[in-house]
Amino acid sequence: MKAIIMAGGQGTRLRPLTSDQPKPMIPIVNAPCMEHIVRLLERHGFTDIAVTLQFMPDEIRDYFGNGSEWGVNMRYSVEDAPAGTAGSVKMAEQQLGLGGERLLIISGDALTDADLSRLVQFHGEKGSEATMVLKSVENPLDFGIVITEEDGRISRFLEKPAWGQVFSDTVNTGIYLLEPSATAEIPEDGEYDFSKDLFPRLLDAGRPLYGYITEDYWEDIGTLEQFAGAQRDVLDGRVQGIRPPGTRLRENIFVGRRALVDDDELEGPVVIGENVRVDEGAKIGAYSVIADNVVVSAGATVERSVIAEGTYIGEGAELVDTLVGRNSYVQARARILERSALGDDVIVGEGATIAPEVKVYPHKTIETGANVTQSLIYETMGLRTVFKRGIVSGKFNVDLTPEFVTRLASSFGTTHDPGAVVTLGRDSSLSAQVAKRAMTAALLGTGINIRDLRAAHAGVVRHDVLAGKSSAGAHVRAGSDPDDVEILFFSSDATPISEGDARSVEKAFVREDYRRAYGRDIGELIYPGRVVEQFVERLERAVDREKTSGATIVVDFCGGVAGLVASRVFSRLGVSAVVMEGFANANAVGEAGRMNLQESIERVARIVPTVDAAFGAVVGPEAEYVQFVDDTGEWVPPDVMLACLIDQMHPQRAVLPINLSRRYHKLVEEGDGSVEMSRTGLSNVAIKAAGIRADLASLADGRYIFPAFLPAPDCFMTLASALEVFRETSLSSVRQKFGESFDHVHRERIECPWSAKGRVMRGLAEKFGGDPDAILAEGVLLGVEDGWVLMLPDPDSPVFYVYAESKEGYGSPAEIVEEYVDLVKTLIDDQALLSS
């Protein structure tokens, strides 16, 4: 058998350490990660090795040569253009003549001591065509998860899921054993991946795919934290077959040849490379790895740090839990603090301090005495932390600084073609104005043209995109807390940015790999005319004017910019509107006043009966949430209001999230309609509703989506749609059918550590995966005798939710949910016991 080492990775999340070297060459206890893989292959009899290369291929080829130093024969295949994981293997087959043989595929940038001989035995026993090595991990979000039957046969897998889709904590390690019949399915041209393309194809065809779950060590060296953790794992003896180079002294202290060091000053476990000089009075603390040709001067302290070769540490310098690249110079009395990282050839001036979490990219110079608190070309946010449910949000000038917004917009612009057009809008808040200006400069700098709508609510921006004026859009607004800022991104169909597109933006964000435009290629700033008029015309086409004309409503816009459009909207629809809180000039400097919601409802409620209005409404400042007051001046709870709309609209197709009451389904079906369930969250509901051209979608929280107008909530379409049905039939008479509450779903909140989420989801999938009635689209949804139960992890917090609803005439949902709450808690406790 032959082995193929995948070694084309750049390791962007490991920057600045990988800025000047490929990821497989990152050293683990002073030997490249890939060298440990080569030694593993040799121990298990894989001596004929092919290596696929792309990024800085000569670095790897020059180091390993023909492999004879390690007792193997190595050959190389270099990709000129990305071919995908499977495509690169196909290319290696063609270039090196490997066709027609069983192949072991393994990554050169993940550390493992997997028993490859046992893998081969398992593969043969099962008669498998393709076997994936699987490993249970605490956080499976950044990996492809795999679900297997009891005999190991693979039944399902999902690439980089959301928490609600994590039905297993066993992830794809990227180690595969493939028969020739499997690799024969890989096309010869174009990008082609194992996990996205080949394995799903084989699975759909019913071919024998198996998962070999290993308890051996495996760690993806994907982040700086994982890199540092792998060093500690080796020093602790957790990785079989890896012995740090050098002579072993007392305890776990390894010292290389010609090293000048007083071993009494060393605290193990520690590794000292060759030709290292540690001067008298210097201290090397536990879990430190010092590479070859490093000097640690008198009085310097190195604790829990990894120092790459050729670096000089000056007198009295202090390095604590940090990573330092090759040939750097840390001058006297400099301090480099926790979880910071320096690239190659960095000079840290005398007495300078690099604060925790700071990253300094290669070839930078820190001045004498400087206090560096921000990264120099930095990476502070990992994947999946920038976007939350399709929105980027945070405290202005704390989380969302102008610098951060500039990076984010540069990343967004880079994912679009040069010369593309993006529509931008904002609300009236000062923070939104600043953030939008930062976005504008960054997008223009990436060669993106901008249609600047200035002050406009999100619905106007979405309309401009949907009308074909631009290929994407973004809206900046204040959050529920006035100190917060939210940035919404829209796709070309005006739906919220998809998870896939968000990941593309995040990838550019982490890499800081921005496109730069020069000269005539710099974007153009456009201030279009008649945008609001076109929005109103679109609304008029979507509404039955005969049903709205002559009606009276009372509305409070709570100071939001939607008030700018209100007079034109109501005039075109023939509506007489009493606007309680307008907005005179959103382009003026200053913050709009924010109303107390309860006070606003009470104000509207007092006016509605006196003007004989069909209803009253309080519109949130973002122009999405609408709270209704009926014609008698009584507030209508949002869950009841959704029931009223369904009852009168008779939607033929409705989209509702999976955790909403099934009583809504019954209402829709009574009107001869049907319900499509979606994943939770407004973005998922909106995208689903737009995709199936639904008549109505909602979360029963005061936001209503009418995809025939826009694939997102908009207050004006909500008000117009309500007028169409409650003009003749009073809202007060309809809401009497449903009482004070309609959604009787019971919810229990359970604290669940991030590290336990994967195991809980795996336990639930193993327990209920065989139930043909169970739905595993998001979380685990079960139909039970008395109703239904949904067990769902929160995507943004260390929390699990259990929802339940009972059928009419049965017990309370609280009784139903109790059993499943106990189950989730048991699975969490099992994880806690395993971790202790």
CSV table of C-alpha atoms in Angstrom, one decimal, residues 11 33 49 56 84 122 129 157 217 260 264 294 316 362 434 453 472 567 570 575 581 606 645 698 739 744 792:
chain,number,residue,atom,x,y,z
A,11,GLY,CA,-2.4,27.5,7.9
A,33,CYS,CA,4.5,18.3,12.3
A,49,ILE,CA,4.8,8.0,0.2
A,56,MET,CA,5.6,27.2,-0.6
A,84,GLY,CA,-9.7,20.3,-3.7
A,122,PHE,CA,-10.7,-2.8,10.3
A,129,GLU,CA,-14.5,0.7,-0.1
A,157,PHE,CA,-22.3,13.3,7.6
A,217,TYR,CA,-4.4,11.0,19.9
A,260,LEU,CA,25.1,25.4,27.2
A,264,ASP,CA,19.4,22.9,37.7
A,294,VAL,CA,18.4,30.2,20.6
A,316,GLY,CA,15.9,40.5,31.9
A,362,PRO,CA,6.8,39.0,10.5
A,434,VAL,CA,-19.4,56.3,11.9
A,453,LEU,CA,-28.9,55.6,0.5
A,472,ALA,CA,-25.5,42.8,-2.3
A,567,SER,CA,-46.1,60.0,4.9
A,570,PHE,CA,-49.6,56.1,3.8
A,575,VAL,CA,-54.4,55.5,4.6
A,581,GLU,CA,-43.6,59.9,16.9
A,606,ARG,CA,-55.4,55.9,24.3
A,645,LEU,CA,-53.3,37.1,10.8
A,698,SER,CA,-43.0,34.6,11.3
A,739,GLY,CA,-57.6,34.6,24.4
A,744,HIS,CA,-48.4,27.2,24.6
A,792,LEU,CA,-31.9,22.2,20.8
